[in-house]
mmCIF file of C-alpha atoms and ligand atoms in Angstrom:
data_model
loop_
_atom_site.group_PDB
_atom_site.id
_atom_site.type_symbol
_atom_site.label_atom_id
_atom_site.label_comp_id
_atom_site.label_asym_id
_atom_site.label_seq_id
_atom_site.Cartn_x
_atom_site.Cartn_y
_atom_site.Cartn_z
ATOM 1 C CA UNK E 223 79.383 104.114 95.219
ATOM 2 C CA UNK E 224 81.054 104.632 98.591
ATOM 3 C CA UNK E 225 84.313 106.570 99.028
ATOM 4 C CA UNK E 226 86.719 104.939 101.476
ATOM 5 C CA UNK E 227 88.912 107.300 103.503
ATOM 6 C CA UNK E 228 92.354 106.536 104.960
ATOM 7 C CA UNK E 229 92.837 105.889 108.692
ATOM 8 C CA UNK E 230 95.804 108.271 108.995
ATOM 9 C CA UNK E 231 93.565 111.224 108.116
ATOM 10 C CA UNK E 232 92.480 111.967 111.664
ATOM 11 C CA UNK E 233 95.914 111.786 113.288
ATOM 12 C CA UNK E 234 97.686 114.706 114.961
ATOM 13 C CA UNK E 235 101.392 115.131 115.440
ATOM 14 C CA UNK E 236 103.614 117.712 117.073
ATOM 15 C CA UNK E 237 106.535 118.410 114.746
ATOM 16 C CA UNK E 238 109.411 119.665 116.889
ATOM 17 C CA UNK E 239 112.158 121.571 115.071
ATOM 18 C CA UNK E 240 115.510 122.191 116.730
ATOM 19 C CA UNK E 241 118.376 124.425 115.626
ATOM 20 C CA UNK E 242 120.292 122.698 112.831
ATOM 21 C CA UNK E 243 120.721 123.403 109.128
ATOM 22 C CA UNK E 244 118.535 120.368 108.309
ATOM 23 C CA UNK E 245 115.609 122.451 109.674
ATOM 24 C CA UNK E 246 114.899 123.444 106.063
ATOM 25 C CA UNK E 247 113.826 119.835 105.403
ATOM 26 C CA UNK E 248 111.175 120.158 108.122
ATOM 27 C CA UNK E 249 109.185 122.414 105.782
ATOM 28 C CA UNK E 250 108.889 119.656 103.188
ATOM 29 C CA UNK E 251 108.154 117.105 105.912
ATOM 30 C CA UNK E 252 105.300 119.263 107.245
ATOM 31 C CA UNK E 253 103.927 119.638 103.718
ATOM 32 C CA UNK E 254 103.984 115.880 103.085
ATOM 33 C CA UNK E 255 102.333 115.092 106.430
ATOM 34 C CA UNK E 256 99.565 117.638 105.856
ATOM 35 C CA UNK E 257 99.072 116.171 102.359
ATOM 36 C CA UNK E 258 98.420 112.773 103.972
ATOM 37 C CA UNK E 259 95.675 114.309 106.094
ATOM 38 C CA UNK E 260 97.727 114.480 109.300
ATOM 39 C CA UNK E 261 97.209 117.592 111.470
ATOM 40 C CA UNK E 262 100.623 119.100 112.213
ATOM 41 C CA UNK E 263 101.321 121.390 115.192
ATOM 42 C CA UNK E 264 104.832 122.817 114.884
ATOM 43 C CA UNK E 265 106.869 123.619 117.998
ATOM 44 C CA UNK E 266 110.300 125.201 117.465
ATOM 45 C CA UNK E 267 113.225 125.950 119.706
ATOM 46 C CA UNK E 268 114.473 129.531 119.616
ATOM 47 C CA UNK E 269 117.616 128.291 117.811
ATOM 48 C CA UNK E 270 115.481 126.684 115.078
ATOM 49 C CA UNK E 271 113.955 130.076 114.202
ATOM 50 C CA UNK E 272 117.440 131.148 113.010
ATOM 51 C CA UNK E 273 117.303 128.417 110.336
ATOM 52 C CA UNK E 274 113.662 128.509 109.208
ATOM 53 C CA UNK E 275 110.964 131.045 109.957
ATOM 54 C CA UNK E 276 107.844 130.286 112.003
ATOM 55 C CA UNK E 277 105.838 132.008 109.243
ATOM 56 C CA UNK E 278 106.939 129.357 106.744
ATOM 57 C CA UNK E 279 105.856 126.587 109.092
ATOM 58 C CA UNK E 280 102.590 128.327 109.942
ATOM 59 C CA UNK E 281 101.755 128.765 106.269
ATOM 60 C CA UNK E 282 102.448 125.095 105.543
ATOM 61 C CA UNK E 283 100.483 123.698 108.490
ATOM 62 C CA UNK E 284 97.768 126.319 108.897
ATOM 63 C CA UNK E 285 98.466 126.411 112.655
ATOM 64 C CA UNK E 286 100.267 129.039 114.777
ATOM 65 C CA UNK E 287 103.750 127.833 115.704
ATOM 66 C CA UNK E 288 104.656 127.256 119.368
ATOM 67 C CA UNK E 289 108.017 128.664 120.451
ATOM 68 C CA UNK E 290 107.823 130.427 123.755
ATOM 69 C CA UNK E 291 106.754 128.606 126.871
ATOM 70 C CA UNK E 292 105.106 131.782 128.144
ATOM 71 C CA UNK E 293 103.235 132.785 124.959
ATOM 72 C CA UNK E 294 100.127 130.920 126.154
ATOM 73 C CA UNK E 295 98.146 132.819 128.892
ATOM 74 C CA UNK E 296 98.168 129.923 131.292
ATOM 75 C CA UNK E 297 101.653 128.653 130.412
ATOM 76 C CA UNK E 298 100.148 125.225 129.781
ATOM 77 C CA UNK E 299 100.796 124.827 126.036
ATOM 78 C CA UNK E 300 103.247 121.989 126.771
ATOM 79 C CA UNK E 301 100.586 119.928 128.532
ATOM 80 C CA UNK E 302 97.760 120.673 126.111
ATOM 81 C CA UNK E 303 99.787 120.066 122.923
ATOM 82 C CA UNK E 304 101.303 116.820 124.142
ATOM 83 C CA UNK E 305 97.902 115.483 125.291
ATOM 84 C CA UNK E 306 96.184 115.928 121.944
ATOM 85 C CA UNK E 307 99.115 114.560 119.898
ATOM 86 C CA UNK E 308 99.203 110.995 118.570
ATOM 87 C CA UNK E 309 102.992 111.322 118.261
ATOM 88 C CA UNK E 310 105.782 113.853 118.674
ATOM 89 C CA UNK E 311 108.417 113.938 115.949
ATOM 90 C CA UNK E 312 111.629 115.916 116.415
ATOM 91 C CA UNK E 313 113.131 116.653 112.983
ATOM 92 C CA UNK E 314 115.888 117.684 112.989
ATOM 93 C CA UNK E 315 117.024 116.576 116.435
ATOM 94 C CA UNK E 316 120.359 118.209 117.259
ATOM 95 C CA UNK E 317 123.023 116.630 119.503
ATOM 96 C CA UNK E 318 122.123 119.199 122.163
ATOM 97 C CA UNK E 319 118.415 118.403 122.065
ATOM 98 C CA UNK E 320 119.103 114.638 122.130
ATOM 99 C CA UNK E 321 121.230 115.182 125.239
ATOM 100 C CA UNK E 322 118.388 117.123 126.862
ATOM 101 C CA UNK E 323 115.867 114.387 126.075
ATOM 102 C CA UNK E 324 118.186 111.662 127.378
ATOM 103 C CA UNK E 325 118.506 113.486 130.705
ATOM 104 C CA UNK E 326 114.900 114.591 131.044
ATOM 105 C CA UNK E 327 115.710 118.308 130.934
ATOM 106 C CA UNK E 328 112.795 120.669 130.370
ATOM 107 C CA UNK E 329 113.951 124.267 130.063
ATOM 108 C CA UNK E 330 112.061 125.398 126.958
ATOM 109 C CA UNK E 331 108.660 124.711 125.432
ATOM 110 C CA UNK E 332 109.716 121.839 123.153
ATOM 111 C CA UNK E 333 111.726 119.912 125.748
ATOM 112 C CA UNK E 334 108.934 120.431 128.317
ATOM 113 C CA UNK E 335 106.403 119.179 125.815
ATOM 114 C CA UNK E 336 108.494 116.019 125.222
ATOM 115 C CA UNK E 337 108.834 115.342 128.940
ATOM 116 C CA UNK E 338 105.087 115.815 129.485
ATOM 117 C CA UNK E 339 104.041 113.497 126.633
ATOM 118 C CA UNK E 340 101.957 110.348 126.815
ATOM 119 C CA UNK E 341 102.362 109.424 123.155
ATOM 120 C CA UNK E 342 105.229 107.946 121.059
ATOM 121 C CA UNK E 343 108.315 110.129 120.499
ATOM 122 C CA UNK E 344 110.300 109.864 117.251
ATOM 123 C CA UNK E 345 113.554 111.683 116.567
ATOM 124 C CA UNK E 346 115.430 112.276 113.312
ATOM 125 C CA UNK E 347 118.997 113.146 114.353
ATOM 126 C CA UNK E 348 120.978 115.607 112.210
ATOM 127 C CA UNK E 349 124.497 116.766 113.005
ATOM 128 C CA UNK E 350 128.118 116.794 111.958
ATOM 129 C CA UNK E 351 129.682 113.307 111.736
ATOM 130 C CA UNK E 352 132.054 113.889 114.686
ATOM 131 C CA UNK E 353 129.217 115.087 116.862
ATOM 132 C CA UNK E 354 127.240 111.962 115.934
ATOM 133 C CA UNK E 355 130.218 109.660 116.578
ATOM 134 C CA UNK E 356 131.005 111.314 119.917
ATOM 135 C CA UNK E 357 130.682 108.854 122.789
ATOM 136 C CA UNK E 358 128.347 111.231 124.657
ATOM 137 C CA UNK E 359 125.920 111.422 121.715
ATOM 138 C CA UNK E 360 126.017 107.664 121.190
ATOM 139 C CA UNK E 361 125.375 107.115 124.901
ATOM 140 C CA UNK E 362 122.419 109.521 124.805
ATOM 141 C CA UNK E 363 120.914 107.887 121.702
ATOM 142 C CA UNK E 364 121.240 104.429 123.287
ATOM 143 C CA UNK E 365 119.497 105.732 126.389
ATOM 144 C CA UNK E 366 116.645 107.154 124.320
ATOM 145 C CA UNK E 367 116.169 103.829 122.535
ATOM 146 C CA UNK E 368 116.050 102.040 125.911
ATOM 147 C CA UNK E 369 113.412 104.616 126.935
ATOM 148 C CA UNK E 370 111.296 103.599 123.912
ATOM 149 C CA UNK E 371 112.062 106.570 121.667
ATOM 150 C CA UNK E 372 112.118 105.674 117.946
ATOM 151 C CA UNK E 373 115.302 106.877 116.264
ATOM 152 C CA UNK E 374 114.911 107.457 112.509
ATOM 153 C CA UNK E 375 118.322 107.639 110.828
ATOM 154 C CA UNK E 376 120.626 109.436 110.480
ATOM 155 C CA UNK E 377 121.958 108.698 106.990
ATOM 156 C CA UNK E 378 125.463 108.970 105.644
ATOM 157 C CA UNK E 379 126.482 111.443 102.937
ATOM 158 C CA UNK E 380 127.583 114.996 102.205
ATOM 159 C CA UNK E 381 127.223 117.357 105.153
ATOM 160 C CA UNK E 382 126.508 121.097 105.210
ATOM 161 C CA UNK E 383 129.949 121.711 106.740
ATOM 162 C CA UNK E 384 131.607 120.189 103.660
ATOM 163 C CA UNK E 385 132.543 116.918 105.357
ATOM 164 C CA UNK E 386 131.219 113.518 104.336
ATOM 165 C CA UNK E 387 129.848 110.923 106.763
ATOM 166 C CA UNK E 388 127.131 109.773 109.143
ATOM 167 C CA UNK E 389 124.811 112.441 110.517
ATOM 168 C CA UNK E 390 122.609 113.660 107.663
ATOM 169 C CA UNK E 391 118.924 113.851 108.505
ATOM 170 C CA UNK E 392 116.785 111.364 106.540
ATOM 171 C CA UNK E 393 114.955 112.916 103.604
ATOM 172 C CA UNK E 394 111.454 114.271 104.225
ATOM 173 C CA UNK E 395 109.794 111.673 102.013
ATOM 174 C CA UNK E 396 111.234 108.733 103.983
ATOM 175 C CA UNK E 397 110.368 110.365 107.302
ATOM 176 C CA UNK E 398 106.786 111.064 106.210
ATOM 177 C CA UNK E 399 106.464 107.397 105.200
ATOM 178 C CA UNK E 400 107.820 106.174 108.565
ATOM 179 C CA UNK E 401 105.497 108.474 110.506
ATOM 180 C CA UNK E 402 102.423 107.433 108.532
ATOM 181 C CA UNK E 403 103.462 103.774 108.989
ATOM 182 C CA UNK E 404 103.338 104.245 112.753
ATOM 183 C CA UNK E 405 99.674 105.194 112.467
ATOM 184 C CA UNK E 406 98.591 102.224 110.379
ATOM 185 C CA UNK E 407 96.178 99.935 112.234
ATOM 186 C CA UNK E 408 97.811 96.525 112.846
ATOM 187 C CA UNK E 409 94.888 94.781 111.136
ATOM 188 C CA UNK E 410 97.082 92.113 109.551
ATOM 189 C CA UNK E 411 99.162 91.201 112.609
ATOM 190 C CA UNK E 412 100.202 87.564 112.510
ATOM 191 C CA UNK E 413 98.892 86.952 108.970
ATOM 192 C CA UNK E 414 101.039 85.632 106.118
ATOM 193 C CA UNK E 415 100.457 87.434 102.843
ATOM 194 C CA UNK E 416 101.724 86.324 99.461
ATOM 195 C CA UNK E 417 101.912 89.024 96.776
ATOM 196 C CA UNK E 418 102.909 88.896 93.103
ATOM 197 C CA UNK E 419 104.194 92.107 91.527
ATOM 198 C CA UNK E 420 105.760 93.586 88.418
ATOM 199 C CA UNK E 421 105.828 92.331 84.860
ATOM 200 C CA UNK E 422 107.030 88.936 83.626
ATOM 201 C CA UNK E 423 109.519 88.417 80.800
ATOM 202 C CA UNK E 424 109.008 85.614 78.285
ATOM 203 C CA UNK E 425 112.141 84.820 76.288
ATOM 204 C CA UNK E 426 112.017 84.745 72.488
ATOM 205 C CA UNK E 427 115.719 83.986 72.166
ATOM 206 C CA UNK E 428 118.935 84.581 74.121
ATOM 207 C CA UNK E 429 118.521 88.383 74.114
ATOM 208 C CA UNK E 430 114.924 89.199 73.189
ATOM 209 C CA UNK E 431 111.684 88.709 74.996
ATOM 210 C CA UNK E 432 108.032 89.653 75.474
ATOM 211 C CA UNK E 433 107.189 91.803 78.478
ATOM 212 C CA UNK E 434 104.874 94.677 79.435
ATOM 213 C CA UNK E 435 105.026 98.171 80.932
ATOM 214 C CA UNK E 436 104.150 97.242 84.532
ATOM 215 C CA UNK E 437 106.600 98.997 86.894
ATOM 216 C CA UNK E 438 105.769 96.894 89.966
ATOM 217 C CA UNK E 439 104.998 100.066 91.983
ATOM 218 C CA UNK E 440 101.480 99.013 93.015
ATOM 219 C CA UNK E 441 102.544 95.523 94.151
ATOM 220 C CA UNK E 442 105.531 96.911 96.065
ATOM 221 C CA UNK E 443 103.295 99.532 97.712
ATOM 222 C CA UNK E 444 100.916 96.765 98.817
ATOM 223 C CA UNK E 445 103.858 94.796 100.248
ATOM 224 C CA UNK E 446 105.006 97.925 102.129
ATOM 225 C CA UNK E 447 101.504 98.635 103.460
ATOM 226 C CA UNK E 448 101.028 94.999 104.528
ATOM 227 C CA UNK E 449 104.310 95.135 106.486
ATOM 228 C CA UNK E 450 103.181 98.356 108.186
ATOM 229 C CA UNK E 451 99.939 96.620 109.175
ATOM 230 C CA UNK E 452 101.827 93.796 110.857
ATOM 231 C CA UNK E 453 101.748 91.057 108.170
ATOM 232 C CA UNK E 454 104.533 88.638 107.251
ATOM 233 C CA UNK E 455 105.034 89.332 103.573
ATOM 234 C CA UNK E 456 106.379 87.179 100.743
ATOM 235 C CA UNK E 457 106.718 89.184 97.548
ATOM 236 C CA UNK E 458 107.189 87.245 94.302
ATOM 237 C CA UNK E 459 108.539 89.872 91.977
ATOM 238 C CA UNK E 460 109.055 89.984 88.239
ATOM 239 C CA UNK E 461 111.928 92.138 86.917
ATOM 240 C CA UNK E 462 111.721 95.705 88.336
ATOM 241 C CA UNK E 463 114.221 98.363 89.374
ATOM 242 C CA UNK E 464 112.425 99.108 92.666
ATOM 243 C CA UNK E 465 114.016 98.964 96.129
ATOM 244 C CA UNK E 466 112.915 95.876 98.052
ATOM 245 C CA UNK E 467 110.434 96.643 100.868
ATOM 246 C CA UNK E 468 112.388 96.317 104.118
ATOM 247 C CA UNK E 469 111.221 93.257 106.040
ATOM 248 C CA UNK E 470 109.605 91.385 103.136
ATOM 249 C CA UNK E 471 110.812 87.990 101.915
ATOM 250 C CA UNK E 472 111.383 88.752 98.229
ATOM 251 C CA UNK E 473 111.550 85.968 95.612
ATOM 252 C CA UNK E 474 112.866 87.314 92.303
ATOM 253 C CA UNK E 475 111.534 85.646 89.181
ATOM 254 C CA UNK E 476 111.636 86.415 85.475
ATOM 255 C CA UNK E 477 109.032 84.401 83.571
ATOM 256 C CA UNK E 478 105.388 83.597 84.326
ATOM 257 C CA UNK E 479 106.362 79.926 84.751
ATOM 258 C CA UNK E 480 108.918 80.870 87.428
ATOM 259 C CA UNK E 481 106.336 83.093 89.125
ATOM 260 C CA UNK E 482 103.845 80.199 89.132
ATOM 261 C CA UNK E 483 106.461 77.847 90.690
ATOM 262 C CA UNK E 484 107.299 80.384 93.409
ATOM 263 C CA UNK E 485 103.609 80.940 94.201
ATOM 264 C CA UNK E 486 102.967 77.170 94.417
ATOM 265 C CA UNK E 487 105.887 76.875 96.811
ATOM 266 C CA UNK E 488 104.640 79.574 99.207
ATOM 267 C CA UNK E 489 100.861 79.553 98.914
ATOM 268 C CA UNK E 490 100.142 76.717 101.364
ATOM 269 C CA UNK E 491 101.382 78.862 104.258
ATOM 270 C CA UNK E 492 99.502 82.040 103.258
ATOM 271 C CA UNK E 493 96.223 83.351 104.610
ATOM 272 C CA UNK E 494 95.903 86.046 101.925
ATOM 273 C CA UNK E 495 97.046 86.031 98.280
ATOM 274 C CA UNK E 496 97.171 89.258 96.258
ATOM 275 C CA UNK E 497 97.910 88.926 92.546
ATOM 276 C CA UNK E 498 99.132 92.321 91.421
ATOM 277 C CA UNK E 499 101.626 91.132 88.791
ATOM 278 C CA UNK E 500 100.948 91.778 85.141
ATOM 279 C CA UNK E 501 101.565 88.164 84.181
ATOM 280 C CA UNK E 502 102.127 87.538 80.478
ATOM 281 C CA UNK E 503 99.181 85.628 79.067
ATOM 282 C CA UNK E 504 101.364 83.789 76.537
ATOM 283 C CA UNK E 505 104.928 82.514 76.244
ATOM 284 C CA UNK E 506 106.961 81.476 73.227
ATOM 285 C CA UNK E 507 106.535 77.737 72.650
ATOM 286 C CA UNK E 508 110.176 77.134 71.825
ATOM 287 C CA UNK E 509 112.492 80.001 72.708
ATOM 288 C CA UNK E 510 115.768 79.875 70.788
ATOM 289 C CA UNK E 511 118.903 79.379 72.872
ATOM 290 C CA UNK E 512 120.874 81.502 70.412
ATOM 291 C CA UNK E 513 120.069 84.970 69.114
ATOM 292 C CA UNK E 514 117.793 84.629 66.080
ATOM 293 C CA UNK E 515 119.524 86.050 63.009
ATOM 294 C CA UNK E 516 117.802 88.725 60.960
ATOM 295 C CA UNK E 517 116.659 87.641 57.507
ATOM 296 C CA UNK E 518 114.365 88.966 54.799
ATOM 297 C CA UNK E 519 111.735 86.302 55.366
ATOM 298 C CA UNK E 520 108.836 86.468 57.814
ATOM 299 C CA UNK E 521 109.435 85.368 61.394
ATOM 300 C CA UNK E 522 106.577 83.466 62.987
ATOM 301 C CA UNK E 523 106.493 82.870 66.731
ATOM 302 C CA UNK E 524 104.220 80.249 68.189
ATOM 303 C CA UNK E 525 102.733 81.471 71.488
ATOM 304 C CA UNK E 526 101.158 79.154 74.034
ATOM 305 C CA UNK E 527 99.031 80.246 77.016
ATOM 306 C CA UNK E 528 100.542 80.648 80.486
ATOM 307 C CA UNK E 529 98.872 79.339 83.603
ATOM 308 C CA UNK E 530 96.537 81.875 85.226
ATOM 309 C CA UNK E 531 98.208 82.003 88.648
ATOM 310 C CA UNK E 532 95.378 83.813 90.416
ATOM 311 C CA UNK E 533 92.734 81.422 89.067
ATOM 312 C CA UNK E 534 94.897 78.455 90.133
ATOM 313 C CA UNK E 535 95.222 79.797 93.692
ATOM 314 C CA UNK E 536 91.543 80.765 93.938
ATOM 315 C CA UNK E 537 90.506 77.258 92.937
ATOM 316 C CA UNK E 538 92.731 75.344 95.356
ATOM 317 C CA UNK E 539 90.746 73.044 97.700
ATOM 318 C CA UNK E 540 91.542 75.376 100.627
ATOM 319 C CA UNK E 541 92.312 78.718 98.975
ATOM 320 C CA UNK E 542 93.683 81.711 100.840
ATOM 321 C CA UNK E 543 91.577 84.907 100.727
ATOM 322 C CA UNK E 544 92.292 86.041 97.141
ATOM 323 C CA UNK E 545 92.555 89.581 95.847
ATOM 324 C CA UNK E 546 92.944 90.172 92.110
ATOM 325 C CA UNK E 547 93.728 93.207 89.999
ATOM 326 C CA UNK E 548 92.217 94.199 86.694
ATOM 327 C CA UNK E 549 93.803 96.764 84.431
ATOM 328 C CA UNK E 550 91.282 97.692 81.788
ATOM 329 C CA UNK E 551 91.454 100.233 78.988
ATOM 330 C CA UNK E 552 87.639 100.738 78.810
ATOM 331 C CA UNK E 553 84.313 99.643 80.402
ATOM 332 C CA UNK E 554 86.013 99.279 83.788
ATOM 333 C CA UNK E 555 83.000 98.172 85.851
ATOM 334 C CA UNK E 556 81.643 95.718 83.322
ATOM 335 C CA UNK E 557 84.978 93.948 82.755
ATOM 336 C CA UNK E 558 85.909 94.008 86.440
ATOM 337 C CA UNK E 559 82.638 92.420 87.603
ATOM 338 C CA UNK E 560 82.969 89.782 84.936
ATOM 339 C CA UNK E 561 86.595 89.054 85.902
ATOM 340 C CA UNK E 562 85.801 88.711 89.615
ATOM 341 C CA UNK E 563 83.158 86.107 88.789
ATOM 342 C CA UNK E 564 85.314 84.201 86.293
ATOM 343 C CA UNK E 565 88.315 84.070 88.620
ATOM 344 C CA UNK E 566 86.112 83.122 91.576
ATOM 345 C CA UNK E 567 87.658 85.677 93.946
ATOM 346 C CA UNK E 568 86.053 87.657 96.818
ATOM 347 C CA UNK E 569 87.795 90.971 96.057
ATOM 348 C CA UNK E 570 89.024 92.601 92.876
ATOM 349 C CA UNK E 571 90.710 96.007 92.497
ATOM 350 C CA UNK E 572 90.209 97.576 89.096
ATOM 351 C CA UNK E 573 91.903 100.515 87.429
ATOM 352 C CA UNK E 574 92.250 102.008 84.015
ATOM 353 C CA UNK E 575 95.587 100.852 82.571
ATOM 354 C CA UNK E 576 96.258 104.272 81.065
ATOM 355 C CA UNK E 577 95.955 105.837 84.598
ATOM 356 C CA UNK E 578 98.006 103.224 86.376
ATOM 357 C CA UNK E 579 100.948 101.854 84.416
ATOM 358 C CA UNK E 580 104.261 103.298 85.568
ATOM 359 C CA UNK E 581 102.666 106.282 87.315
ATOM 360 C CA UNK E 582 103.029 107.148 91.025
ATOM 361 C CA UNK E 583 99.333 107.908 91.446
ATOM 362 C CA UNK E 584 96.300 105.825 90.668
ATOM 363 C CA UNK E 585 92.576 105.507 91.257
ATOM 364 C CA UNK E 586 91.005 102.160 92.209
ATOM 365 C CA UNK E 587 87.519 100.733 92.308
ATOM 366 C CA UNK E 588 87.082 97.717 94.589
ATOM 367 C CA UNK E 589 84.519 95.071 93.720
ATOM 368 C CA UNK E 590 83.218 92.596 96.302
ATOM 369 C CA UNK E 591 79.959 90.865 97.241
ATOM 370 C CA UNK E 592 78.610 94.159 98.628
ATOM 371 C CA UNK E 593 79.165 96.060 95.378
ATOM 372 C CA UNK E 594 81.723 98.662 94.379
ATOM 373 C CA UNK E 595 83.814 101.048 96.486
ATOM 374 C CA UNK E 596 85.856 103.909 95.089
ATOM 375 C CA UNK E 597 89.349 104.676 96.367
ATOM 376 C CA UNK E 598 89.877 108.217 95.085
ATOM 377 C CA UNK E 599 93.030 109.276 93.235
ATOM 378 C CA UNK E 600 96.064 109.125 95.514
ATOM 379 C CA UNK E 601 99.643 107.901 95.578
ATOM 380 C CA UNK E 602 99.973 104.120 95.364
ATOM 381 C CA UNK E 603 101.006 103.636 99.023
ATOM 382 C CA UNK E 604 97.891 105.482 100.264
ATOM 383 C CA UNK E 605 95.733 103.342 97.963
ATOM 384 C CA UNK E 606 97.516 100.183 99.098
ATOM 385 C CA UNK E 607 96.774 100.988 102.757
ATOM 386 C CA UNK E 608 93.082 101.607 102.014
ATOM 387 C CA UNK E 609 92.831 98.440 99.909
ATOM 388 C CA UNK E 610 94.380 96.349 102.697
ATOM 389 C CA UNK E 611 92.061 97.827 105.356
ATOM 390 C CA UNK E 612 89.143 96.754 103.164
ATOM 391 C CA UNK E 613 90.643 93.292 102.499
ATOM 392 C CA UNK E 614 91.392 92.757 106.221
ATOM 393 C CA UNK E 615 87.773 93.438 107.174
ATOM 394 C CA UNK E 616 86.472 91.008 104.527
ATOM 395 C CA UNK E 617 89.067 88.387 105.483
ATOM 396 C CA UNK E 618 88.124 88.599 109.156
ATOM 397 C CA UNK E 619 84.399 88.345 108.357
ATOM 398 C CA UNK E 620 85.041 85.260 106.219
ATOM 399 C CA UNK E 621 87.335 83.527 108.687
ATOM 400 C CA UNK E 622 84.852 83.769 111.589
HETATM 401 O O1 C5P M 843 92.795 88.134 83.294
HETATM 402 P P1 C5P M 843 93.666 89.266 83.663
HETATM 403 O O2 C5P M 843 95.103 89.075 83.233
HETATM 404 O O3 C5P M 843 93.161 90.611 83.295
HETATM 405 O O4 C5P M 843 93.613 89.244 85.251
HETATM 406 C C1 C5P M 843 94.409 90.043 86.034
HETATM 407 C C2 C5P M 843 94.591 89.396 87.373
HETATM 408 O O5 C5P M 843 94.958 88.039 87.223
HETATM 409 C C3 C5P M 843 95.735 90.034 88.149
HETATM 410 O O6 C5P M 843 95.428 89.921 89.519
HETATM 411 C C4 C5P M 843 96.926 89.173 87.761
HETATM 412 O O7 C5P M 843 97.960 89.199 88.728
HETATM 413 C C5 C5P M 843 96.291 87.799 87.651
HETATM 414 N N1 C5P M 843 96.908 86.915 86.631
HETATM 415 C C6 C5P M 843 97.601 85.802 87.042
HETATM 416 N N2 C5P M 843 98.140 84.958 86.122
HETATM 417 C C7 C5P M 843 98.000 85.188 84.807
HETATM 418 C C8 C5P M 843 97.294 86.319 84.355
HETATM 419 C C9 C5P M 843 96.759 87.177 85.316
HETATM 420 O O8 C5P M 843 97.746 85.581 88.253
HETATM 421 N N3 C5P M 843 98.530 84.352 83.923
#
């Protein structure tokens, strides 16, 4: 078995912290970035050290924190650190620091480092709502966007000063996701990908139905990862409570029959189809329009098989590149190999149902013509990115 590693693991960022109360969130951000395998070099303004200590940041990143322009013998830390970085992220970015960036000022280590960069710059503004709304700040932010700086947030909500409004820094989890997204290889640029996700619901009567415990998290993570990698994504989703991936065309369905209709409608335009949904194998032959009344006698439901959507797509005259999922409760390899053959698909991702359903983490084994490849335990977005890298390589080989 071969273990596949994630692309983002070799990336380096400079995390710049400026002097605002949201600096405490930078600690969590650093932790999440390091967890994803990103090397984090922290650079703080002197003001930031009044909100969070360099020792905290050093402990979380395992790297000495840069503060003073003159701490390095040669005074060249700003050049060296910006040259080895794949991106610089300023979180939080205060109104003052944004103004400095917009005007190209360089009077401390962090601002000098930003001016000397040759990599992308991302800022996560954080300030009081009046400071954010101020015409000068808005002008500066506009200027930075024109200069190609990526502005992440801010969000609206309760502020440290007790006021309520626009200016809160985005939460660390969202920022870590956006930063990792920047590093994803654009392997799927220009490709249309159709994904099914979530459970289906088969009505028994007006209020009852048959469904399963699929949360939709894996399918939504694959949609998110495909968007990051440059694909145009259509997500056919059974009932879930998840937030829709920004940028995907989402088609909401309830039953397996509705999911099948939606897939038929969109499949002709897709280069890749990924069936992640836990589609119900059976539906009730004649669901009752009214609620079935309780009685003392036995209730018998007649169940008839649903169409296997993945098998239908895989057996089209000109099928897209098909990826299937298999959730097994035992004998993972045996069942997965068998399923890949039966469904006639080039790639199948298998997991143990008891590890996967509803949880945020999972472990996948990919099966293709070359054998099996393990994606070690990780959160579902990390797994989705690795799965798509693998699928993109196979797709490109096949389409040549
Ligand atoms: O046969 P089994 O249900 O285990 O296969 C799982 C794979 O088949 C998943 O990719 C799932 O999305 C797909 N499937 C489907 N339509 C069905 C049943 C499963 O597309 N009716």
